[in-house]
mmCIF file of C-alpha atoms in Angstrom:
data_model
loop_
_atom_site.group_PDB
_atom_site.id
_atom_site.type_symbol
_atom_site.label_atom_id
_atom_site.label_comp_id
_atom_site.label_asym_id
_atom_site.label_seq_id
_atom_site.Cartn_x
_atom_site.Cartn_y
_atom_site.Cartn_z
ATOM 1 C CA UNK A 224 -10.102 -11.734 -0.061
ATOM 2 C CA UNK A 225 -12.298 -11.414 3.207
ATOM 3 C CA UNK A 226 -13.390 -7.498 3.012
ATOM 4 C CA UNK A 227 -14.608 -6.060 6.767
ATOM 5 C CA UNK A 228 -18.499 -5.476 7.223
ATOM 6 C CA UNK A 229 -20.577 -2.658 8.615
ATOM 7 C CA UNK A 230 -22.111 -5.344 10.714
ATOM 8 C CA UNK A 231 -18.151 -5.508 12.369
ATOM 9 C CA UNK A 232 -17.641 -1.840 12.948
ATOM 10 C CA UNK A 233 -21.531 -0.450 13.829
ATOM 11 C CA UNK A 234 -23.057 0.174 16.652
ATOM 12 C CA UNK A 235 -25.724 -2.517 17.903
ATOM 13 C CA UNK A 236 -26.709 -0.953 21.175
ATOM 14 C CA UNK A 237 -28.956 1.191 18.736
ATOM 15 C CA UNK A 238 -31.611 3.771 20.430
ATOM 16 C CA UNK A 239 -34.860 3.689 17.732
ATOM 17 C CA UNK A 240 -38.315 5.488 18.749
ATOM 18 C CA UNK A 241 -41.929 4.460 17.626
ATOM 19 C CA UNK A 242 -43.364 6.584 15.140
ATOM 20 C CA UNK A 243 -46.177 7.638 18.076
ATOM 21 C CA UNK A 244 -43.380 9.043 20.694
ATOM 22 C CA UNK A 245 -44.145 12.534 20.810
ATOM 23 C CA UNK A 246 -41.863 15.192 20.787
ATOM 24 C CA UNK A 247 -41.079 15.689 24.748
ATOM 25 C CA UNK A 248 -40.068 12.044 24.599
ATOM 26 C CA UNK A 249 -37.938 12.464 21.570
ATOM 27 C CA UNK A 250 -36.196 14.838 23.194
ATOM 28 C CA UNK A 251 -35.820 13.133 26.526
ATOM 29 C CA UNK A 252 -34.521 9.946 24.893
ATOM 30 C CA UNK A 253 -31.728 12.141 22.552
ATOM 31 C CA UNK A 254 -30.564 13.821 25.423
ATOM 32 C CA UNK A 255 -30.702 10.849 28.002
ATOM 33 C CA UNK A 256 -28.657 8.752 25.289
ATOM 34 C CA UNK A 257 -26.368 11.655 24.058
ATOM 35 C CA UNK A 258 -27.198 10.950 20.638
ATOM 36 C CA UNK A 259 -28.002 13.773 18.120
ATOM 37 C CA UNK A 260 -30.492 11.629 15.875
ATOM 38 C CA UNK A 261 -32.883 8.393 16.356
ATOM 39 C CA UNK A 262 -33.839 5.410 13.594
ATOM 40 C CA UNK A 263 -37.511 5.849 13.303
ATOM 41 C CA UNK A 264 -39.565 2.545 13.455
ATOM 42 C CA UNK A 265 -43.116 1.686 12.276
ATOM 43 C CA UNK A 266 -45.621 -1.299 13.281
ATOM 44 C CA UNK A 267 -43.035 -3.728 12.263
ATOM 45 C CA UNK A 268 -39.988 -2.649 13.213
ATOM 46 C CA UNK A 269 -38.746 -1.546 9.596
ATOM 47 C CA UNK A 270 -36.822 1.557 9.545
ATOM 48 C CA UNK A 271 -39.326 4.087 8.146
ATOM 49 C CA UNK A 272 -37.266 7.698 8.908
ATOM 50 C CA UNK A 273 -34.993 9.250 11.147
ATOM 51 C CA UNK A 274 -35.679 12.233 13.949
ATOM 52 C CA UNK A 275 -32.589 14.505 14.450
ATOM 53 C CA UNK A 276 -31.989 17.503 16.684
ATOM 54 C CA UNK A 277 -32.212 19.290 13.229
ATOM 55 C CA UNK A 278 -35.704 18.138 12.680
ATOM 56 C CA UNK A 279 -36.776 19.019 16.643
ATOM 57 C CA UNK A 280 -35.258 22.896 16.220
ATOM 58 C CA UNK A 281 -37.655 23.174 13.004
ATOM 59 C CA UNK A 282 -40.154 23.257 15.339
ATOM 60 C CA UNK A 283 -39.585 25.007 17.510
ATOM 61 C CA UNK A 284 -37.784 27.833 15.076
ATOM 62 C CA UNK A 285 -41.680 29.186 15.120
ATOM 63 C CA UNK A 286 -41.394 30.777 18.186
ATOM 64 C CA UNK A 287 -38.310 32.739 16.989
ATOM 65 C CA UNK A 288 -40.073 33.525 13.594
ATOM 66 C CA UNK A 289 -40.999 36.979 11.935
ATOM 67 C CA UNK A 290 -42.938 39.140 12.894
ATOM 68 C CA UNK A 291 -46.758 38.320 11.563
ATOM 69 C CA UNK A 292 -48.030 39.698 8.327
ATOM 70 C CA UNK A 293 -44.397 40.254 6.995
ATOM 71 C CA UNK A 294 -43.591 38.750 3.647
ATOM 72 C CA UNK A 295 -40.792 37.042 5.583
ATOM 73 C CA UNK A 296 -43.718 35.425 8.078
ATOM 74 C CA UNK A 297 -45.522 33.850 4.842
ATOM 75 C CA UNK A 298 -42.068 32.471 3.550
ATOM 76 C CA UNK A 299 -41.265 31.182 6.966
ATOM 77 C CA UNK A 300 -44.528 29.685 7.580
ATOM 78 C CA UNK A 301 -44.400 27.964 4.345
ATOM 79 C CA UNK A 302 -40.815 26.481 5.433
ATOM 80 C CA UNK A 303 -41.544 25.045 8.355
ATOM 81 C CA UNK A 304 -45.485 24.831 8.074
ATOM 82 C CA UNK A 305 -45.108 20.878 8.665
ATOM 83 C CA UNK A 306 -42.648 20.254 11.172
ATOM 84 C CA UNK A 307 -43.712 23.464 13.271
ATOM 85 C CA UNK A 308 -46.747 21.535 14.347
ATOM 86 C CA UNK A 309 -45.683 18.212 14.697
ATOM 87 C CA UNK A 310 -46.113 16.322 17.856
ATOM 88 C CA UNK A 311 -44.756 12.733 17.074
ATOM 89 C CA UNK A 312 -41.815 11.191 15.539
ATOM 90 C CA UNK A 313 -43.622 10.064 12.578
ATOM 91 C CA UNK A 314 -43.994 13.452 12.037
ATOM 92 C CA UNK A 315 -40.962 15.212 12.947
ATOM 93 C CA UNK A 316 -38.789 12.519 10.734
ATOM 94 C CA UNK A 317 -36.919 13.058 7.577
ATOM 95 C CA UNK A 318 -37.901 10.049 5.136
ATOM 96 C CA UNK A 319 -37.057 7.978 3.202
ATOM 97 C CA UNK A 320 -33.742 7.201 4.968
ATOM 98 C CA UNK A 321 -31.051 5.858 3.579
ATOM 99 C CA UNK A 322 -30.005 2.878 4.965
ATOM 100 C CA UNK A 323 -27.192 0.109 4.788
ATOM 101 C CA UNK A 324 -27.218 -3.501 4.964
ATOM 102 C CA UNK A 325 -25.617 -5.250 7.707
ATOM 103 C CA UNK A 326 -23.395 -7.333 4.943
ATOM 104 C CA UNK A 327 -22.370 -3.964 2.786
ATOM 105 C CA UNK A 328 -18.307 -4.126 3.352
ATOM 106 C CA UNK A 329 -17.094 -1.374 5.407
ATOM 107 C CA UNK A 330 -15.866 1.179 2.270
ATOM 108 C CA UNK A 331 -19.309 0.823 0.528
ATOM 109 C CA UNK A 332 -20.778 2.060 3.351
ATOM 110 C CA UNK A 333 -18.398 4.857 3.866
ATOM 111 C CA UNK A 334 -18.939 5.998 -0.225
ATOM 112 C CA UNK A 335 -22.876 5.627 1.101
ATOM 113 C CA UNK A 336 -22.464 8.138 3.899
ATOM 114 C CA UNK A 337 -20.172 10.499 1.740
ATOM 115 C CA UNK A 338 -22.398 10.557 -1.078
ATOM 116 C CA UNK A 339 -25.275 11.260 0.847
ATOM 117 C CA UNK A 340 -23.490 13.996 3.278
ATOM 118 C CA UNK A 341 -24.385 12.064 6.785
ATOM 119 C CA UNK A 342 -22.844 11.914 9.637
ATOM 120 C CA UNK A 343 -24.289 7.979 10.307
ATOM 121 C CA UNK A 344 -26.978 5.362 8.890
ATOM 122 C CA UNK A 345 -29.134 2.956 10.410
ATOM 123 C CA UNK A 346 -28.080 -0.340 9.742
ATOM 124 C CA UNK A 347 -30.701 -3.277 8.701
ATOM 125 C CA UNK A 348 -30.487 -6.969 8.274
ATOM 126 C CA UNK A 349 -32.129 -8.937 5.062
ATOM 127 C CA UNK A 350 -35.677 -8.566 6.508
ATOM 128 C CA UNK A 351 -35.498 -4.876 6.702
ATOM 129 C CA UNK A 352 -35.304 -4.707 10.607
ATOM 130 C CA UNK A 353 -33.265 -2.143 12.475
ATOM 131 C CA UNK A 354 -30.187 -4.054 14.096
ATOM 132 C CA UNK A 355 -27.592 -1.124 14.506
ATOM 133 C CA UNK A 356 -26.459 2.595 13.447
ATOM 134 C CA UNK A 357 -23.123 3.115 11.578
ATOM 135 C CA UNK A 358 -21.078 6.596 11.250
ATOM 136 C CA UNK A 359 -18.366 8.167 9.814
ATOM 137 C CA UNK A 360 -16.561 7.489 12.915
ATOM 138 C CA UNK A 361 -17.379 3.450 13.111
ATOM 139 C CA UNK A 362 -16.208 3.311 8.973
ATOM 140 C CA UNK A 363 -12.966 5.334 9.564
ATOM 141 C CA UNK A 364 -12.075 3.040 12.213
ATOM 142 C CA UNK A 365 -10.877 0.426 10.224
ATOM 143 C CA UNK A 366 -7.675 3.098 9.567
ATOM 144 C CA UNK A 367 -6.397 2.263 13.055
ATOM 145 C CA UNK A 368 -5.418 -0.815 12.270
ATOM 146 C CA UNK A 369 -2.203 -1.799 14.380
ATOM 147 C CA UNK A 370 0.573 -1.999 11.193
ATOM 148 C CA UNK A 371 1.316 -4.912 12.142
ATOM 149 C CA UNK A 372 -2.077 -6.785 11.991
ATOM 150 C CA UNK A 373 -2.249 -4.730 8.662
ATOM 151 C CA UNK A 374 1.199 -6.547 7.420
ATOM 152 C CA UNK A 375 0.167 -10.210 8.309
ATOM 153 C CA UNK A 376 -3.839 -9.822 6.920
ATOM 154 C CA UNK A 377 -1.872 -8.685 3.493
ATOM 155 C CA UNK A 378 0.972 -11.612 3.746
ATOM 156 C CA UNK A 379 -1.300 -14.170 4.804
ATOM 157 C CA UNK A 380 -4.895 -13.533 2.472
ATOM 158 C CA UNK A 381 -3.514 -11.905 -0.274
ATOM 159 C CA UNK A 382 0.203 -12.378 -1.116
ATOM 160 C CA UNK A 383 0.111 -15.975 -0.271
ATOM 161 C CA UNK A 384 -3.257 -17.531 0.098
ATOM 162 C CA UNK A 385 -4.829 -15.551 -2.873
ATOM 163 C CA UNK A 386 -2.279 -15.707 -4.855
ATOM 164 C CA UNK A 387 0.046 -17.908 -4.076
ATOM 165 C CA UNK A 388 3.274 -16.107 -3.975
ATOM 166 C CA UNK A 389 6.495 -17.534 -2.210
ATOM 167 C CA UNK A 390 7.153 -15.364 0.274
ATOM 168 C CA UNK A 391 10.909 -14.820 -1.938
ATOM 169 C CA UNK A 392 8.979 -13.114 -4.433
ATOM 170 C CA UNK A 393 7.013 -10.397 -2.506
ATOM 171 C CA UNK A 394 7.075 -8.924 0.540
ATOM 172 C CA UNK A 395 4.540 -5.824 2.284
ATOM 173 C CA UNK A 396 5.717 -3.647 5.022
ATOM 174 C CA UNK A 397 4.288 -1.217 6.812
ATOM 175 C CA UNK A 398 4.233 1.939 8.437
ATOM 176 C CA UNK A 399 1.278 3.977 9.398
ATOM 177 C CA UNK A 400 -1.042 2.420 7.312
ATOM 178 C CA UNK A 401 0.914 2.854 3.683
ATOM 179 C CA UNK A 402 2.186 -0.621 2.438
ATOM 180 C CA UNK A 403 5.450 -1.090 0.805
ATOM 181 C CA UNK A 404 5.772 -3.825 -1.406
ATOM 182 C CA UNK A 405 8.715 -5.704 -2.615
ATOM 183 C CA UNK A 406 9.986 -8.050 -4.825
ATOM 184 C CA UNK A 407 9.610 -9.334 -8.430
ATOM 185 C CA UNK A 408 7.063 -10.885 -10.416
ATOM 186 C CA UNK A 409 5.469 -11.866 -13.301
ATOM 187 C CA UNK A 410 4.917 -8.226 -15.428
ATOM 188 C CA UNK A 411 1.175 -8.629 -15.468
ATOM 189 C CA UNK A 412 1.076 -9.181 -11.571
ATOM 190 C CA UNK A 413 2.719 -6.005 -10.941
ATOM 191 C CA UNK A 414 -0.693 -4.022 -11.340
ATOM 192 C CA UNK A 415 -2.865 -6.918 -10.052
ATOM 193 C CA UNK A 416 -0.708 -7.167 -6.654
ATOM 194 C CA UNK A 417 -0.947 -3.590 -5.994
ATOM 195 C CA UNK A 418 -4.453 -3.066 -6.949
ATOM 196 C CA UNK A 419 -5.468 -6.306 -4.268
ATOM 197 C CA UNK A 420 -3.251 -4.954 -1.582
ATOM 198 C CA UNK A 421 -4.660 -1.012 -1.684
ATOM 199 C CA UNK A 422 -8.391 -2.303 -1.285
ATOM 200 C CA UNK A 423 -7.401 -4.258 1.823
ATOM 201 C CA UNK A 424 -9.513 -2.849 4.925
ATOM 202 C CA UNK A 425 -7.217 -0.160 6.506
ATOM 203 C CA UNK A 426 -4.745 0.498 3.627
ATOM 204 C CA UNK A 427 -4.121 4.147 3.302
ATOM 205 C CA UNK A 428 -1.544 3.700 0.634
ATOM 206 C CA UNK A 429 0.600 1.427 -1.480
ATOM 207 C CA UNK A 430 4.484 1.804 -2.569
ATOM 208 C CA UNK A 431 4.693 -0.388 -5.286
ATOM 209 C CA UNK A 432 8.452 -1.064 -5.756
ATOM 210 C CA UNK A 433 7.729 -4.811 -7.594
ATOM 211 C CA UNK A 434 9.541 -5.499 -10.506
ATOM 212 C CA UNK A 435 9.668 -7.457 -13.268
ATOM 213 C CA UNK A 436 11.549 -10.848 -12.549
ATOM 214 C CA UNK A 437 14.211 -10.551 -14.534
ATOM 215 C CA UNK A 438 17.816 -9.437 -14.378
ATOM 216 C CA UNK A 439 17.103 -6.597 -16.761
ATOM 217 C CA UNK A 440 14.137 -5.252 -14.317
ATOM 218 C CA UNK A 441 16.653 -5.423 -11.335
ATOM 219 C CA UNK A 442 20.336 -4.038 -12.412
ATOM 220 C CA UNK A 443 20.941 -0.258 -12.504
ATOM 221 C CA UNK A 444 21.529 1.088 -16.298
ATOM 222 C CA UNK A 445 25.616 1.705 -17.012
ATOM 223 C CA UNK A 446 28.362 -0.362 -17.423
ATOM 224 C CA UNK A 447 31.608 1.041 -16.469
ATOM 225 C CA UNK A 448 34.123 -0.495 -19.252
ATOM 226 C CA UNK A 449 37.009 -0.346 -21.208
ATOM 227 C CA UNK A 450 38.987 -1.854 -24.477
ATOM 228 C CA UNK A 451 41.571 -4.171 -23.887
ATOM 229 C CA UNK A 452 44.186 -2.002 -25.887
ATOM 230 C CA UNK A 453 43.516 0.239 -23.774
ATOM 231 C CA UNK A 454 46.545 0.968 -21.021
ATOM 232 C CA UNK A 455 46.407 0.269 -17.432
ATOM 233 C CA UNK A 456 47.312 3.604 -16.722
ATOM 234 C CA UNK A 457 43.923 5.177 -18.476
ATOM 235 C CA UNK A 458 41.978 2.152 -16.403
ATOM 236 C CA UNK A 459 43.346 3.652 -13.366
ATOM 237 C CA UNK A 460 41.962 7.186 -14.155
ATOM 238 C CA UNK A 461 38.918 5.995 -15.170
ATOM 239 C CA UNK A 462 38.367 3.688 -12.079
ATOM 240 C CA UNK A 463 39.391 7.547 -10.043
ATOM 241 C CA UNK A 464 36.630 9.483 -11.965
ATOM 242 C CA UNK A 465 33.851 6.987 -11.691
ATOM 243 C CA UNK A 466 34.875 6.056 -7.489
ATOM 244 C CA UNK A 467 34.725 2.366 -8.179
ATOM 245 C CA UNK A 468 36.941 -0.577 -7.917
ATOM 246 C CA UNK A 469 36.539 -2.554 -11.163
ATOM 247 C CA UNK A 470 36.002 -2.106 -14.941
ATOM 248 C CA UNK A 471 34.543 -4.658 -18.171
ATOM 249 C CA UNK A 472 36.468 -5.263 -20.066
ATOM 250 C CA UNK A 473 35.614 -5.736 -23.785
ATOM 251 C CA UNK A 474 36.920 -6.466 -27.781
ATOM 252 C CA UNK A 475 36.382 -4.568 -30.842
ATOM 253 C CA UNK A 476 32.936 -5.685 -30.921
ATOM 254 C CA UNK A 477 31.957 -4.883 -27.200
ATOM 255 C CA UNK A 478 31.787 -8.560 -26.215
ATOM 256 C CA UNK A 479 32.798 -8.887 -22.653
ATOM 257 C CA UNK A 480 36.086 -10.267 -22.288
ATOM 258 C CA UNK A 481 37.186 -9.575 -18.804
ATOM 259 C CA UNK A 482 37.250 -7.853 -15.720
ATOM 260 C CA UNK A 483 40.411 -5.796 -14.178
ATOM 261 C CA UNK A 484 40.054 -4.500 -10.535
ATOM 262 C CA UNK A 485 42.445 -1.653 -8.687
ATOM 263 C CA UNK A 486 43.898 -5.161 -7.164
ATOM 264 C CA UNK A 487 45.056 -5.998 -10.442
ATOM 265 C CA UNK A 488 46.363 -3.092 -11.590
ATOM 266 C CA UNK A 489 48.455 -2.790 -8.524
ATOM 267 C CA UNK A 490 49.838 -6.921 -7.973
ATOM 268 C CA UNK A 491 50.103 -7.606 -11.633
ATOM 269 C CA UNK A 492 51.348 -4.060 -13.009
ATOM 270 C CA UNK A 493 53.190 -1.603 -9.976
ATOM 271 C CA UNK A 494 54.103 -4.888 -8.223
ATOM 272 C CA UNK A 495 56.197 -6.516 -11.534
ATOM 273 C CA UNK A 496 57.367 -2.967 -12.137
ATOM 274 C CA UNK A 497 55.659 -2.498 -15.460
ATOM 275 C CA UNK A 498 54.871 0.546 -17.460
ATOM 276 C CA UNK A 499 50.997 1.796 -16.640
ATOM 277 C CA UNK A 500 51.129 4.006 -19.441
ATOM 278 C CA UNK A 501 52.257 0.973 -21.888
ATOM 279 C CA UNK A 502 50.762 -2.120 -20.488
ATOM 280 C CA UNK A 503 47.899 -2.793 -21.901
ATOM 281 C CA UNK A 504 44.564 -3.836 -19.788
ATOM 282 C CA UNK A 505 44.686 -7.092 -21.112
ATOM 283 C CA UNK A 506 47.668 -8.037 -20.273
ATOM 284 C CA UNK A 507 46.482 -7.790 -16.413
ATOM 285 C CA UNK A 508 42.451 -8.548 -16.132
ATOM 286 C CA UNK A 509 40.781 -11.294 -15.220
ATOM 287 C CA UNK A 510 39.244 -13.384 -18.125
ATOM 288 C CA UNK A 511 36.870 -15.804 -15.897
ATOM 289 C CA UNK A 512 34.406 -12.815 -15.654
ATOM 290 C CA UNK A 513 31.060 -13.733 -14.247
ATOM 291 C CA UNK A 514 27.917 -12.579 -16.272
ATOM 292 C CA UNK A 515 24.626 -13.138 -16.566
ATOM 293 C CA UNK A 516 21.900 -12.784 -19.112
ATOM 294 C CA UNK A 517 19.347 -9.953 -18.929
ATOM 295 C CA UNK A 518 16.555 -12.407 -19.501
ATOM 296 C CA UNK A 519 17.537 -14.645 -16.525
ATOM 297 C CA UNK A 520 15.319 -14.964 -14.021
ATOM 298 C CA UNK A 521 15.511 -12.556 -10.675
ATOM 299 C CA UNK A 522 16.246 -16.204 -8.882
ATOM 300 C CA UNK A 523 18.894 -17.148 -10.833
ATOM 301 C CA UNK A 524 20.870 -13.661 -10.529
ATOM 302 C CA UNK A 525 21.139 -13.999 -6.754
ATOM 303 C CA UNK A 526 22.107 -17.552 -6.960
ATOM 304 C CA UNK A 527 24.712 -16.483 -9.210
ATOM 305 C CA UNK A 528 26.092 -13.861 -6.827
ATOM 306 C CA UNK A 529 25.997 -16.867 -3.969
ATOM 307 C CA UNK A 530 27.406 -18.831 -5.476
ATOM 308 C CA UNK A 531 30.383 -17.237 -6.818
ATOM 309 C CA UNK A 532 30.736 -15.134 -3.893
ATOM 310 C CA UNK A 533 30.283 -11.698 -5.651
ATOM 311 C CA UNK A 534 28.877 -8.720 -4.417
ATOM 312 C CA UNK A 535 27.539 -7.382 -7.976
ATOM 313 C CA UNK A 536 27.386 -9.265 -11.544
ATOM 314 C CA UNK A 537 27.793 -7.789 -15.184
ATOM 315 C CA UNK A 538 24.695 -8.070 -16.893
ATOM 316 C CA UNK A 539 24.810 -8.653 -20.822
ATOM 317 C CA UNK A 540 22.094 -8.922 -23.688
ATOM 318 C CA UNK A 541 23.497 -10.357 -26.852
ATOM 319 C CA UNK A 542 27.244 -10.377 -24.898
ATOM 320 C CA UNK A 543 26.920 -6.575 -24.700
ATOM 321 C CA UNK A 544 27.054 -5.287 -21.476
ATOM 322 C CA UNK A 545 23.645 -3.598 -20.461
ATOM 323 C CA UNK A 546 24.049 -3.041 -16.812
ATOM 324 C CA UNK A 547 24.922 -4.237 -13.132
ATOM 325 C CA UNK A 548 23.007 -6.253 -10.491
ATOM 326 C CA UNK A 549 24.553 -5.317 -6.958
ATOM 327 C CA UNK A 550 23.882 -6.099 -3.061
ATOM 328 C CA UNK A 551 22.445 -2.495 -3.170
ATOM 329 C CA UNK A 552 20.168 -3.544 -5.912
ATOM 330 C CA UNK A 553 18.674 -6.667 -4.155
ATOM 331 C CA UNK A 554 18.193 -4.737 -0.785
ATOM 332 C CA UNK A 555 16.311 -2.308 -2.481
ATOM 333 C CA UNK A 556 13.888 -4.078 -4.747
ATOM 334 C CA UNK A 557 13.826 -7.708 -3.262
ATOM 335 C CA UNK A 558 12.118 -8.984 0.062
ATOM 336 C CA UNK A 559 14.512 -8.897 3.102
ATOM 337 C CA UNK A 560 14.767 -12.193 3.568
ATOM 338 C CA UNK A 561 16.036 -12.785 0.511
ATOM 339 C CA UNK A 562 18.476 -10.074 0.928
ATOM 340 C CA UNK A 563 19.457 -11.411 4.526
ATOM 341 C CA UNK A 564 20.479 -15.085 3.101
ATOM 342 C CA UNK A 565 22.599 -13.477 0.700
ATOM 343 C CA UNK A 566 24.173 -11.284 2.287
ATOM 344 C CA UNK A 567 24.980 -13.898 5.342
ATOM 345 C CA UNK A 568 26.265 -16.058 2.288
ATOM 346 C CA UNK A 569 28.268 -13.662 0.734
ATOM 347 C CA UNK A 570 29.916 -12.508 4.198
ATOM 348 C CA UNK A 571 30.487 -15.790 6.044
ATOM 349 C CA UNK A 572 33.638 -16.533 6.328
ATOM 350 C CA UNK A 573 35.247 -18.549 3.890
ATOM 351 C CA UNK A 574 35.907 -22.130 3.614
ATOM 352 C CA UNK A 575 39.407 -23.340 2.858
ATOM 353 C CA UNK A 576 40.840 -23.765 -0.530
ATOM 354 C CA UNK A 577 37.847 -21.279 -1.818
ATOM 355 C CA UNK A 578 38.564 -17.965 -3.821
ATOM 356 C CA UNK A 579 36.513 -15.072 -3.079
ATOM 357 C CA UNK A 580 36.047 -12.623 -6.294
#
């Protein structure tokens, strides 16, 4: 992955001064320029020091000094002894500068001007000659970014070209700079993908909602479930408590068996005039229950649910129940357009002859 470099963000129209200018000329060029500080060159044009508005002030602070023969005087004349008298650049300058290659990516150089409390470096090719100045401005540029531009460099050179990922297995949006990703993976990528997409130039953040790619990563914990002894009257209240439409159902040993829905219990039970409290669950589920294995793969799952036309699917470890994988599930951890396809699939309408469950 391509990382942004100072020589992209600086600014080449720089201003430098000879280490001969004198001082009225420093000043005259910082003031005609609007600048605050100058690169300092020598003989060769190497980058020997810079000149601020700092640097000028020190000397000129000794007409504003103590009053002579105070111990303050000595102490002041000992601080600015050297810069009070100076009459050129060479020796008004602070040196050695620090500065930054024209190739150092964009958040090296902005650790460089942090560590070393500046406000902006001058910039130098491989020879060591002056070809721009870079601030703290020019480095946290790269943080407006359009989110868009953001969402396609992160698609295009990282999810897909670095690491070739389908775009059904991760997606990145984004908004203001912070970077949502979605979708499932291979465990170990989880990390890896997050770690690539947060050093991407402009990234401010990173949600990282990927997930394992398995049916166990993507179901929500808790099966709602029931015995078949068990009568259709206590599935009713149980389906009432919980606010849902459907229940496992499961033998002595927890297997799943079935599935009864509050359309059962009301065509096959109230309908035939049965007793709720005596029928027993089993006598009105649904035995073709679709399941599917916690170790299946994320891709299987949803062609499960499309094919079968559900809108959520038991999932089971060892025939136990372990959980549920439902539309709300895929919208929230998988990439839209998977969502989108399934969701046009599971509300088309219906072809004749087929049985929606």
């Amino acid at each position: 992955m391509r990382h942004m470099t100072v020589a992209e963000v600086m600014t080449a129209d720089v201003v430098g001064v000879d280490m001969d200018t004198s001082f009225h000329d420093v000043v005259q060029t910082l003031a005609r320029h609007r600048i605050n500080g100058a690169p300092v060159l020598d003989a060769d044009k190497h980058c020997v020091g810079m000149v601020t508005e700092a640097d000028l002030l020190a000397r000129q602070a000794r007409l504003g000094g103590p009053i002579p023969g105070t111990v303050w005087s000595a102490v002041w004349r000992k601080m600015f002894a050297r810069k009070s008298e100076a009459v050129t650049a060479g020796q008004l300058m602070s040196a050695p500068v620090v500065t930054i290659m024209s190739e150092t990516s964009v958040s090296a150089a902005a650790a460089t001007l942090a560590r070393h409390d500046l406000h902006s470096a001058p910039v130098i090719d491989a020879r060591g000659h002056l070809v721009g100045i870079v601030s703290r401005k020019d480095v946290l540029g790269v943080y407006l970014r359009p989110d868009a531009e953001l969402a396609a460099v992160i698609r295009d050179s990282v999810l897909r070209r670095g690491l070739q990922l389908p775009s059904s297995a991760a997606s990145a949006e984004v908004h203001d700079g912070v970077v949502t990703l979605k979708g499932a993976t291979q465990p170990s990528m989880i990390g890896l993908i997050g770690a690539l997409v947060a050093a991407v130039d402009g990234v401010v953040g990173v949600r990282n909602l990927l997930i394992a790619d398995t049916a166990s990563a993507l179901m929500h914990v808790g099966v709602h479930s029931l015995t078949a002894q068990e009568s259709v009257a206590a599935a009713a209240r149980r389906m009432r408590a919980a606010n849902i439409g459907s229940l496992l159902v499961l033998d002595e040993a927890g297997a799943v068996t079935g599935i009864v829905t509050d359309r059962d219990l009301a065509l096959r039970c109230v309908a035939d005039g049965m007793d709720a409290e005596q029928t027993a669950v089993g006598a009105v589920a649904s035995g073709d229950v679709v399941t599917v294995d916690a170790d299946r793969h994320v891709g299987e799952v949803v062609a499960t649910l499309r094919e079968h036309r559900l809108h959520r699917v038991p999932v089971v470890s060892h025939d136990r129940p372990v959980g549920i994988v439902s539309e709300a599930d895929i919208a929230r951890r998988l990439p839209r357009d998977t969502c989108g396809k399934l969701m046009a699939d599971l509300h088309a309408p219906q072809q004749t002859g087929t049985t929606r469950k």
